[in-house]
mmCIF file of C-alpha atoms and ligand atoms in Angstrom:
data_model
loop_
_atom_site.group_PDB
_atom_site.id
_atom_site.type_symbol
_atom_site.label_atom_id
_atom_site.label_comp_id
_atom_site.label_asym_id
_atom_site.label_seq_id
_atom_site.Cartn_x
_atom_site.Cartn_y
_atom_site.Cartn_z
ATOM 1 C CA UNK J 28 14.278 -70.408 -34.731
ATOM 2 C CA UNK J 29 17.787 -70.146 -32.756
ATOM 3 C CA UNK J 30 18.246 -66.706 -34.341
ATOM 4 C CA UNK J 31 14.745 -65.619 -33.599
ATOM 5 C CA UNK J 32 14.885 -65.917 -29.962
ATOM 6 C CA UNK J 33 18.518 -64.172 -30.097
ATOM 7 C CA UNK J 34 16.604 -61.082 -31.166
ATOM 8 C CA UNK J 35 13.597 -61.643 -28.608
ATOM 9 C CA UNK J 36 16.274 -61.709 -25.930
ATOM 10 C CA UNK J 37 18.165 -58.949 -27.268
ATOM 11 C CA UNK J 38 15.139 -56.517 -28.044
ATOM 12 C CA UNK J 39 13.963 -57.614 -24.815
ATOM 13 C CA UNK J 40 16.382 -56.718 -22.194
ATOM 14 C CA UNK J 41 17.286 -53.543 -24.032
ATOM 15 C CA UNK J 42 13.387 -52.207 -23.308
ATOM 16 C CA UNK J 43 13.593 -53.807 -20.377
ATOM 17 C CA UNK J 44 16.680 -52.027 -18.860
ATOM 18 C CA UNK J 45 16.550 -48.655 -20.779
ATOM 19 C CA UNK J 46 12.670 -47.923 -19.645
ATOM 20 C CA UNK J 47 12.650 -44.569 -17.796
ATOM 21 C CA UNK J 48 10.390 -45.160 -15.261
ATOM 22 C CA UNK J 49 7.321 -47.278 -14.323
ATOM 23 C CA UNK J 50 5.146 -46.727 -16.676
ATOM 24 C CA UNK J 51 7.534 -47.521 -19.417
ATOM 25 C CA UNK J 52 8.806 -50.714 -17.521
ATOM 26 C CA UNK J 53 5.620 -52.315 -16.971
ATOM 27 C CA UNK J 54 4.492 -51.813 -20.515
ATOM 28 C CA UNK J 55 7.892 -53.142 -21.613
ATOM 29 C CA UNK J 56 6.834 -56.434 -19.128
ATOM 30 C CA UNK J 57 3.903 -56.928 -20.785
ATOM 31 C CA UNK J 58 5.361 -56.836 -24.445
ATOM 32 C CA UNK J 59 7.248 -59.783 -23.597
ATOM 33 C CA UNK J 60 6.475 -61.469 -20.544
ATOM 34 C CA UNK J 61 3.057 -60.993 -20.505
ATOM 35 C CA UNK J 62 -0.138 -63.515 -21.209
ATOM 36 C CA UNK J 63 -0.208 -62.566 -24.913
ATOM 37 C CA UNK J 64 3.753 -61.348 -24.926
ATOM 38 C CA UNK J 65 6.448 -62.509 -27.077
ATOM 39 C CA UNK J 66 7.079 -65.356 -25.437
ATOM 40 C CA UNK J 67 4.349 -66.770 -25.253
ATOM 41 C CA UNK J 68 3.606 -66.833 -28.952
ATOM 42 C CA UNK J 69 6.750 -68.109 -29.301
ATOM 43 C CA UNK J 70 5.485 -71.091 -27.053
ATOM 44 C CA UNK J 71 2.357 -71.011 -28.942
ATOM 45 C CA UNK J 72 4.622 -71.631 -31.986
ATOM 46 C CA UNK J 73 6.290 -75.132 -30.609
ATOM 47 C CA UNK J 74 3.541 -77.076 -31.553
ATOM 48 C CA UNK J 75 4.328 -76.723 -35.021
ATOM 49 C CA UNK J 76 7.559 -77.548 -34.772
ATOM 50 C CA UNK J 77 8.874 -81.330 -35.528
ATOM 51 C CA UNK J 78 8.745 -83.118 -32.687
ATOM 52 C CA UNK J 79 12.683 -83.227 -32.068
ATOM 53 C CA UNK J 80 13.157 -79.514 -32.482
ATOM 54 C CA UNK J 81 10.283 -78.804 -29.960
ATOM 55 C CA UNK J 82 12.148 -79.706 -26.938
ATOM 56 C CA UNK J 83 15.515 -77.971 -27.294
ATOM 57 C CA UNK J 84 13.234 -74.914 -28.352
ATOM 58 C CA UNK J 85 11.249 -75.003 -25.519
ATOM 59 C CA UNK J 86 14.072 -75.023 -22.551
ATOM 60 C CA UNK J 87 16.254 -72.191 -25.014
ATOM 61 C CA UNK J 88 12.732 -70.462 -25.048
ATOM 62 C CA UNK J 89 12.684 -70.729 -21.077
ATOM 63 C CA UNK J 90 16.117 -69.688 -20.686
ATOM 64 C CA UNK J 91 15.768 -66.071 -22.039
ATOM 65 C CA UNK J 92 12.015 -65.550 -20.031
ATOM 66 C CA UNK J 93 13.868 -66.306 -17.246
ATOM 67 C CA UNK J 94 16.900 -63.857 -17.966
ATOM 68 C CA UNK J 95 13.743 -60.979 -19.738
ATOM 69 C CA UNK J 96 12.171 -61.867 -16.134
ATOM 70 C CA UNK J 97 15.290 -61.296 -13.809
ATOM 71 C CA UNK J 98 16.307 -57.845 -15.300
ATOM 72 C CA UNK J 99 12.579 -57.226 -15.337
ATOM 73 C CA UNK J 100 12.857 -57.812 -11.150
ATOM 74 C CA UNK J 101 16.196 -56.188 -10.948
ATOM 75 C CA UNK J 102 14.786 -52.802 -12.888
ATOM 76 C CA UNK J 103 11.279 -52.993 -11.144
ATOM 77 C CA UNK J 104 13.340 -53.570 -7.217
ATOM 78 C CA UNK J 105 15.466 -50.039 -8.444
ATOM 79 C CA UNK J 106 12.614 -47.893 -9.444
ATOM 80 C CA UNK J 107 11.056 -48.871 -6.042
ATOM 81 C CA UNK J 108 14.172 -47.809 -3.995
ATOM 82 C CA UNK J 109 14.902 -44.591 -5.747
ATOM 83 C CA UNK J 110 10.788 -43.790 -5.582
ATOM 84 C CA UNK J 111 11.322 -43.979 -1.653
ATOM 85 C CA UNK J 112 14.378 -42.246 -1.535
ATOM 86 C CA UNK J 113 12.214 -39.056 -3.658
ATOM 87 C CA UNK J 114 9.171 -38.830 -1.302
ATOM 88 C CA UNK J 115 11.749 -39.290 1.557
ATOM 89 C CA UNK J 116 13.276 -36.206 0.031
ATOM 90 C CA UNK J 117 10.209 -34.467 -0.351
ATOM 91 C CA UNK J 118 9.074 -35.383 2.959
ATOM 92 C CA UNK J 119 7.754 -31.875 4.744
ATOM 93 C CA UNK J 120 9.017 -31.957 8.546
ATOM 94 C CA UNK J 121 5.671 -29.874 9.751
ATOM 95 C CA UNK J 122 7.621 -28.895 13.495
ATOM 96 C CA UNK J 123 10.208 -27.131 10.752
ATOM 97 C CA UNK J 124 10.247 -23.262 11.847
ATOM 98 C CA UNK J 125 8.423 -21.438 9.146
ATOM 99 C CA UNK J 126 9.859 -18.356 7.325
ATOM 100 C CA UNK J 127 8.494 -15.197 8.215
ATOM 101 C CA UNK J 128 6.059 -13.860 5.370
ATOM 102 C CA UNK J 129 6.836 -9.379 4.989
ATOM 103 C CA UNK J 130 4.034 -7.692 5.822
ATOM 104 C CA UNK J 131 2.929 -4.158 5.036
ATOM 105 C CA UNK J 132 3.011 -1.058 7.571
ATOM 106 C CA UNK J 133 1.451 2.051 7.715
ATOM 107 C CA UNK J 134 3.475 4.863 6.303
ATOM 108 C CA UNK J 135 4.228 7.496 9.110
ATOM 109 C CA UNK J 136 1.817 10.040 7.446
ATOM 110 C CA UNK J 137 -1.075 7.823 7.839
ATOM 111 C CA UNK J 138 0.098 6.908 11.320
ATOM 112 C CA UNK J 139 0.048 9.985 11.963
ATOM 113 C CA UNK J 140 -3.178 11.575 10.278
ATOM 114 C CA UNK J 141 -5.218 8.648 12.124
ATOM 115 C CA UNK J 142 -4.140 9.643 15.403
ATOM 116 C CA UNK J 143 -5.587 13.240 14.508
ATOM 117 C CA UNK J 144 -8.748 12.051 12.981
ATOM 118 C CA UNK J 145 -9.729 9.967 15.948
ATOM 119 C CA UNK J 146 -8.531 12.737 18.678
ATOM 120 C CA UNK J 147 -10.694 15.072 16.630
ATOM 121 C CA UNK J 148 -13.666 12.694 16.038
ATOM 122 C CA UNK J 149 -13.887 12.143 19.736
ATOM 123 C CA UNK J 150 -14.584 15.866 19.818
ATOM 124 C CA UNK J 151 -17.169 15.607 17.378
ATOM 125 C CA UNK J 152 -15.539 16.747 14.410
ATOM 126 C CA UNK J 153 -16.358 15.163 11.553
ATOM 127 C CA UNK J 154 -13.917 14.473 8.356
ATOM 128 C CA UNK J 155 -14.196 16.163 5.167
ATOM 129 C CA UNK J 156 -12.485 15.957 1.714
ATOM 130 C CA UNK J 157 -11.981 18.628 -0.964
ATOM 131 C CA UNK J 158 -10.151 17.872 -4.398
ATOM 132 C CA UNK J 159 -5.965 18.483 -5.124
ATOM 133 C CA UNK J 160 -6.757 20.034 -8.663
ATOM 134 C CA UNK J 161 -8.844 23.296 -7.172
ATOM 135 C CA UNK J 162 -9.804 26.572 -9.213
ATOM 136 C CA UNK J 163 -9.002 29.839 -8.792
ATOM 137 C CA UNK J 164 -12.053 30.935 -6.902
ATOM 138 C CA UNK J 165 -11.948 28.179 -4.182
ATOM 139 C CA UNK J 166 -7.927 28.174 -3.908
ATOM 140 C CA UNK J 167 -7.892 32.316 -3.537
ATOM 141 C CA UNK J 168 -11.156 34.641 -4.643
ATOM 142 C CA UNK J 169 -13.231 32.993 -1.986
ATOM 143 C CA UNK J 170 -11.027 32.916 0.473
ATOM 144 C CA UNK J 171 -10.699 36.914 0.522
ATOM 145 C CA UNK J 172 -7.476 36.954 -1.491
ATOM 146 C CA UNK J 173 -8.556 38.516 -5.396
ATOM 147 C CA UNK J 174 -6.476 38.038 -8.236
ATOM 148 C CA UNK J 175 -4.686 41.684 -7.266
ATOM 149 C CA UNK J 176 -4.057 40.724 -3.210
ATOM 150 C CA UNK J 177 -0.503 40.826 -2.509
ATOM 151 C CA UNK J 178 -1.432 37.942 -0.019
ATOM 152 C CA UNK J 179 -1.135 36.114 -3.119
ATOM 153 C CA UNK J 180 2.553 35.567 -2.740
ATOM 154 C CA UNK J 181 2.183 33.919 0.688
ATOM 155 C CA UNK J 182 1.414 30.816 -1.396
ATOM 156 C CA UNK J 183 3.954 29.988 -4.907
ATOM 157 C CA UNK J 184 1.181 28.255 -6.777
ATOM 158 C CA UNK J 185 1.894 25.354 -9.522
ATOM 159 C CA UNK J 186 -0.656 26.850 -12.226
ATOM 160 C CA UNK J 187 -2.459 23.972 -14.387
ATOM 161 C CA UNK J 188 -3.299 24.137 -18.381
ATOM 162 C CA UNK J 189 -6.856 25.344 -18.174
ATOM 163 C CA UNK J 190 -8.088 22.371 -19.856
ATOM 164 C CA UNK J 191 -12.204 22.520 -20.305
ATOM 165 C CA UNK J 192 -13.333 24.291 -17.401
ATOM 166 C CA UNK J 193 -16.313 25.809 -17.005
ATOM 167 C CA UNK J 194 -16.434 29.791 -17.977
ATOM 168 C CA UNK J 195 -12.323 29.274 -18.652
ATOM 169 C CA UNK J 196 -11.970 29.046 -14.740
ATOM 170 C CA UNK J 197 -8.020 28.971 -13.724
ATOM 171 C CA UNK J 198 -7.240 25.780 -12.212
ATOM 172 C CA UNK J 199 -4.217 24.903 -9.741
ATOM 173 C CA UNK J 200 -2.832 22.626 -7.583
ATOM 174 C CA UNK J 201 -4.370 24.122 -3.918
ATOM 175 C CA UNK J 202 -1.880 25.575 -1.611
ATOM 176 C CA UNK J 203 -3.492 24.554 0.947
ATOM 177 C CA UNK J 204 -6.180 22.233 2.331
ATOM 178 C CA UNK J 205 -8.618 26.327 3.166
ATOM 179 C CA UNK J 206 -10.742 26.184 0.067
ATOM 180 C CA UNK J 207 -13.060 22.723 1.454
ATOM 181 C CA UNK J 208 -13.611 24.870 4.039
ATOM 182 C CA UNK J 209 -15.712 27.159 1.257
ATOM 183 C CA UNK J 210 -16.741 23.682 -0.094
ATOM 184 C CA UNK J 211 -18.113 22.660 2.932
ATOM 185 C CA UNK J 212 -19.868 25.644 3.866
ATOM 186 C CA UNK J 213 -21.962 25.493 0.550
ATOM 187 C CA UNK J 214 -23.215 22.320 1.293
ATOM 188 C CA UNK J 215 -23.937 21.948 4.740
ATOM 189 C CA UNK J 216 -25.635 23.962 7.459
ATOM 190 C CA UNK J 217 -23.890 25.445 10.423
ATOM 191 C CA UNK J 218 -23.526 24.145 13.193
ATOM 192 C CA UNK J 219 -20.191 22.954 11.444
ATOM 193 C CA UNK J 220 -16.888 21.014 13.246
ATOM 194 C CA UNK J 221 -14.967 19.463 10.768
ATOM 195 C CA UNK J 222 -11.317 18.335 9.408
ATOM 196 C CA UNK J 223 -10.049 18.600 6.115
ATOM 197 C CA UNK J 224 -6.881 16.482 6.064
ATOM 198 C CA UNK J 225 -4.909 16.281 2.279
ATOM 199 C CA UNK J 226 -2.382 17.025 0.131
ATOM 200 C CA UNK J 227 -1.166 20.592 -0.932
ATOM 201 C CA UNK J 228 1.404 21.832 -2.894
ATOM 202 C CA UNK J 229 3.626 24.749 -2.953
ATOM 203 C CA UNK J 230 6.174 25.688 -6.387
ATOM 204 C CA UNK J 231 9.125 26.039 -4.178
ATOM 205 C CA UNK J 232 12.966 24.862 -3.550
ATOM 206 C CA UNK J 233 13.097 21.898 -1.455
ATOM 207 C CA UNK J 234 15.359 21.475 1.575
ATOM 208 C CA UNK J 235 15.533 19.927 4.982
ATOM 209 C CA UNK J 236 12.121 21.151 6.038
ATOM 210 C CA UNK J 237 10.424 22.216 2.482
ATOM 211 C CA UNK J 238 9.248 19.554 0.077
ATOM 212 C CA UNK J 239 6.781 20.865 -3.444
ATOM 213 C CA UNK J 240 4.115 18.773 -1.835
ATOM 214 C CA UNK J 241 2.995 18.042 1.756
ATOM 215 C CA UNK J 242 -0.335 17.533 3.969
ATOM 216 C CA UNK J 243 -2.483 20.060 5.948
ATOM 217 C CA UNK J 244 -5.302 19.295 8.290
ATOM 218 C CA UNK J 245 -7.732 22.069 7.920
ATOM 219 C CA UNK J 246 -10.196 22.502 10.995
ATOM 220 C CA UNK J 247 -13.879 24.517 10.600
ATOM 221 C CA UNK J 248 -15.860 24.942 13.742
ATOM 222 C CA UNK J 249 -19.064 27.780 12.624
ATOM 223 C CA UNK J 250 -21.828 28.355 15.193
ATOM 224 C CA UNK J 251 -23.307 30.768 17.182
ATOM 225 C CA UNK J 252 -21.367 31.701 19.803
ATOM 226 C CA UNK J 253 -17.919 30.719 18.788
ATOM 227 C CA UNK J 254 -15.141 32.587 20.682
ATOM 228 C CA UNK J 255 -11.329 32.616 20.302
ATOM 229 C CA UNK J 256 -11.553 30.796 24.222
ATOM 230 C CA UNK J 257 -13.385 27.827 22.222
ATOM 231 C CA UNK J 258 -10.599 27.328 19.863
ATOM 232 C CA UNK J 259 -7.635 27.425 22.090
ATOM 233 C CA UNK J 260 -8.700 24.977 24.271
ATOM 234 C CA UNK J 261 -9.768 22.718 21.471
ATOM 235 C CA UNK J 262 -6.772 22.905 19.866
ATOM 236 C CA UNK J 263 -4.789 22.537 23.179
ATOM 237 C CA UNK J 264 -6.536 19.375 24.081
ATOM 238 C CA UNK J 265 -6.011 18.464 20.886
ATOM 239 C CA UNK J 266 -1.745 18.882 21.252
ATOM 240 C CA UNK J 267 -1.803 17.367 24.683
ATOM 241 C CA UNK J 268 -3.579 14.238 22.965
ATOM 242 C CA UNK J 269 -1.338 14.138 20.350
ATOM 243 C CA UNK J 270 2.128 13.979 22.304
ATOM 244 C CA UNK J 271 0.438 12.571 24.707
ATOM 245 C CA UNK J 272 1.782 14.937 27.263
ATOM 246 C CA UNK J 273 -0.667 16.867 30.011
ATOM 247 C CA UNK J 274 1.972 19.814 30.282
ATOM 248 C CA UNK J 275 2.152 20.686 26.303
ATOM 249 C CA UNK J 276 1.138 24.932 25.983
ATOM 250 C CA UNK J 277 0.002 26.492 23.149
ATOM 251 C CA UNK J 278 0.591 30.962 22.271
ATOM 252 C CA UNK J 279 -1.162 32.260 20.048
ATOM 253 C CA UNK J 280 1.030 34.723 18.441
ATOM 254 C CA UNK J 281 -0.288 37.565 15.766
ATOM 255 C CA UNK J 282 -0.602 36.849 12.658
ATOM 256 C CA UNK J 283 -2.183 37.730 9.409
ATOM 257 C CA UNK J 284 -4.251 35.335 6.648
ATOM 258 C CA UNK J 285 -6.827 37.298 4.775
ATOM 259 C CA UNK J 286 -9.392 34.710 5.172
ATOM 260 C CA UNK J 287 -9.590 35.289 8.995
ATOM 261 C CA UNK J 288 -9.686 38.087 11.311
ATOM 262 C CA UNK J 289 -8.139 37.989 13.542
ATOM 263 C CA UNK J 290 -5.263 35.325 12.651
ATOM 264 C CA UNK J 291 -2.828 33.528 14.922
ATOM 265 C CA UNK J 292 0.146 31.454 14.343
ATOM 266 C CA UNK J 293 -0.354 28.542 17.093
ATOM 267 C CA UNK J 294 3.099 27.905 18.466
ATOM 268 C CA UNK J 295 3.735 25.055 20.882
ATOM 269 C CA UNK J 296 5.876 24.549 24.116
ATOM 270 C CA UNK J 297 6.506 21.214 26.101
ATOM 271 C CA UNK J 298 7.387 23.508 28.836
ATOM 272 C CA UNK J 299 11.015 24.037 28.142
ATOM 273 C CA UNK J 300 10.769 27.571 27.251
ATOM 274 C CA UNK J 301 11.164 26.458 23.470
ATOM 275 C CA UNK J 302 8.342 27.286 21.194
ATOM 276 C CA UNK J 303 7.320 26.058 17.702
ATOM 277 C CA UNK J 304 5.331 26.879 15.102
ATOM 278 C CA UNK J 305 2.938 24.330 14.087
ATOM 279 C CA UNK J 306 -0.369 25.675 12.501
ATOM 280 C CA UNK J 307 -2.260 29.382 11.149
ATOM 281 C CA UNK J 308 -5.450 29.848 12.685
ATOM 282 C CA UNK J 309 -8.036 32.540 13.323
ATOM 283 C CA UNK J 310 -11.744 33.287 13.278
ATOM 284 C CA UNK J 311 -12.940 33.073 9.604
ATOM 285 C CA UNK J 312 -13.827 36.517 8.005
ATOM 286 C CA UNK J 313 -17.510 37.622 7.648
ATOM 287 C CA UNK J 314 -16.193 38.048 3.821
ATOM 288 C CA UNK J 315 -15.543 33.878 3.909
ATOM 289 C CA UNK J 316 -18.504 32.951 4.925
ATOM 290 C CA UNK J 317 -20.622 34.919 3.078
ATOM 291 C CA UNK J 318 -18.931 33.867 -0.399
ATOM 292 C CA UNK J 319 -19.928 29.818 1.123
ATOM 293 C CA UNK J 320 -23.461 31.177 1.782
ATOM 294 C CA UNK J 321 -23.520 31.506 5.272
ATOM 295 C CA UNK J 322 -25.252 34.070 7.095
ATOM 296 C CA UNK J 323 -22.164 35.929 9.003
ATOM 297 C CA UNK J 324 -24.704 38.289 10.964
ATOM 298 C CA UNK J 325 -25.677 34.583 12.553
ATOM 299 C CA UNK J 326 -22.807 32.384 12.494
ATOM 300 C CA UNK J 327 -19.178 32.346 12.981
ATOM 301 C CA UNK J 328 -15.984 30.290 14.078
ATOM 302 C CA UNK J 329 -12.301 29.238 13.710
ATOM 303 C CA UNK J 330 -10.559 27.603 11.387
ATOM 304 C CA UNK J 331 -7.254 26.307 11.346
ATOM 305 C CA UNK J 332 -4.712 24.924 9.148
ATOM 306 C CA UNK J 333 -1.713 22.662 10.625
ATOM 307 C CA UNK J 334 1.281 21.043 9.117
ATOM 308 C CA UNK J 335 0.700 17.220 9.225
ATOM 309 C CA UNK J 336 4.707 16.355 8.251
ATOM 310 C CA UNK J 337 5.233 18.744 11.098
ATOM 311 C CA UNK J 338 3.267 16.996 12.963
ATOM 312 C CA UNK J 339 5.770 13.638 12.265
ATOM 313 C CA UNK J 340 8.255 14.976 12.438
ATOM 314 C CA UNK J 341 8.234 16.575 15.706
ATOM 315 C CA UNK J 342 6.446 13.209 17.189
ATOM 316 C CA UNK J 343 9.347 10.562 15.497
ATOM 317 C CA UNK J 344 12.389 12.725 15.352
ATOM 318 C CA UNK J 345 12.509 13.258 11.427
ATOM 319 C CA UNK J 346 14.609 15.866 10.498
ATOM 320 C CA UNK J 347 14.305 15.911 7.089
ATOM 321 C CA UNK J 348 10.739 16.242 5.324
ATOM 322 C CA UNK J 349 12.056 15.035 2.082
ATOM 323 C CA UNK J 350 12.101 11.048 4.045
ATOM 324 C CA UNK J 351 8.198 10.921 3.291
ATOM 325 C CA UNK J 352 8.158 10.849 -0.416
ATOM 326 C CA UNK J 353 11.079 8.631 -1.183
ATOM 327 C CA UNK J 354 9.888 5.583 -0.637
ATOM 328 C CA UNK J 355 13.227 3.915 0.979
ATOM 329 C CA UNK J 356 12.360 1.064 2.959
ATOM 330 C CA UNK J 357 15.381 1.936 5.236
ATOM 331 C CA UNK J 358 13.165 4.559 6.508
ATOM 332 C CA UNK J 359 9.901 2.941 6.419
ATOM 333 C CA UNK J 360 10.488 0.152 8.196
ATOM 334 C CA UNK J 361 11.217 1.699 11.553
ATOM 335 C CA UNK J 362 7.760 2.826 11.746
HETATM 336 N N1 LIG L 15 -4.291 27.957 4.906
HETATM 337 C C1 LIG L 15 -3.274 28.575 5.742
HETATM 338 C C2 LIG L 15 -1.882 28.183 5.186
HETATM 339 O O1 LIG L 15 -1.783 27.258 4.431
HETATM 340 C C3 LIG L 15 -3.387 28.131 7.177
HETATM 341 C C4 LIG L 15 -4.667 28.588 7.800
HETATM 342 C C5 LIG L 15 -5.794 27.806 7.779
HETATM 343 C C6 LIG L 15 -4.726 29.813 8.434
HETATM 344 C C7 LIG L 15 -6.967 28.224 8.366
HETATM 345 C C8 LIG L 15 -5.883 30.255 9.022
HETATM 346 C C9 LIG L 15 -6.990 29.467 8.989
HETATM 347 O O2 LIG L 15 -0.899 28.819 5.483
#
């Protein structure tokens, strides 16, 4: 019997005082303190003990639930105090200062080409899109420059695999944003005043101020009394708007593009005497319009073709073109 309640004891306080947690130390409670525990089957047990034996049982029995019970108390009044010290931990002080989440920006190039779009759309041009993989015919042959025009050269051309175009067609990479111009013009009636911003690209050594790809806005206004007088001061409200500056000049100097006749380069002064080149213009050839289906006898207008990087660069100070395509946050994040 003596030896019995040794191992009670013994069993006892070890599950007692090694549970882990709560869960563990109530269980361990009920195993041997408990209604049906143990102990009390032990006490259960007394009555069939001779009479003599009962009562020295009974207060030995008494003596180790009170010693299960007191490191039961002691183990239960620890887990309580280290439970209050973890949600004090874990308390959140709300009047904290938060951390500030990264956001996104516009890359200058968008910046940028939004600012044109909406000066351009609040002269009711509208905004059109033409694909970066172009053929042959939209890229040059439409555009008054066949496969023998020296005017070929003007634009180093990344050539594509042909692929499974229709009637072998030569496909490319457009030069330039000129051929949805042709695109356009087969779909939709004159009147016409659009822009065509997008990519281009150019097989060419890149420095400082040339990169193998960049971004044009092409302009198209057709109708039928479209003069040279119409264009400059279009595209001279347009620069004023754009640098936001009333005194901003534009010369139109000479120039020559096959698909317009005559051509300009637009060059552009903030009245310092200093002029720069920032787009090819000129009122599109009879030849141009007729290869879109338009009827050049009827219709005719500008078109114009600026640099948007220029564009950027001039209006944030870049001096080096290569900055838009490498991604380095350094740069990005001042816009
Ligand atoms: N496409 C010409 C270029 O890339 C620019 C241009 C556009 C010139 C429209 C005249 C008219 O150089």
């Amino acid at each position: 019997m003596g030896t019995d309640l040794e191992k009670i004891k013994e069993e006892g306080l070890l599950a007692i005082s090694g549970a882990q947690d709560f869960l563990f130390l109530e269980e361990a409670g009920r195993r041997y303190l408990g209604k049906k525990g143990v102990i009390a089957d032990f006490f259960d047990g007394l009555k069939d003990l001779p009479a003599e034996e009962r009562r020295a049982a009974g207060q030995k029995a008494n003596a180790v639930k009170i010693t299960l019970q007191e490191a039961y108390d002691k183990k239960r009044a620890q887990f309580t105090i280290e439970e209050r010290q973890k949600i004090g931990a874990e308390k959140i002080d709300v009047t904290m200062p938060g951390q500030a989440v990264e956001s996104g920006r516009l890359h200058p190039l968008t910046l940028v080409l939004r600012e044109a779009e909406n000066i351009f759309k609040s002269m009711g041009f509208e905004v059109a899109f033409g694909p970066e993989v172009e053929t042959e015919w939209y890229n040059f042959d439409a555009l008054n420059i066949p496969e023998w025009h020296p005017a070929r050269d003007m634009w180093d051309t990344f050539w594509l695999k042909q692929g499974n175009t229709k009637n072998k067609e030569k496909i490319l990479l457009r030069t330039h944003t000129s051929p949805v111009q042709v695109r356009y013009m087969e779909k939709h009636k004159p009147p016409i005043r659009i822009i065509a911003p997008g990519k281009v690209f150019r097989y060419e050594a890149t420095d400082a101020s040339h990169e193998i790809q960049f971004h044009q806005v092409e302009g198209l206004m057709v109708d039928e009394n479209i003069s040279v007088a119409n264009f400059k001061a279009i595209v001279e409200t347009f620069f004023q708007r754009f640098f936001d500056n009333k005194n901003i000049k534009i010369r139109l100097r000479p120039s020559y593009f096959p698909f317009t006749e005559p051509s300009f380069e637009i060059d552009v002064s903030r009245g310092e005497g200093k002029w720069l080149e920032l787009a090819g213009a000129g009122m599109v050839h009879p030849k141009v319009l007729t290869a879109a289906g338009v009827d050049s006898s009827k219709w005719q207008g500008f078109a114009f073709g600026m640099g948007l990087d220029r564009l950027a660069m001039i209006k944030y100070k870049i001096n080096d073109i290569r900055l838009f395509y490498q991604n380095d946050l350094r740069f990005l994040n001042q816009f």
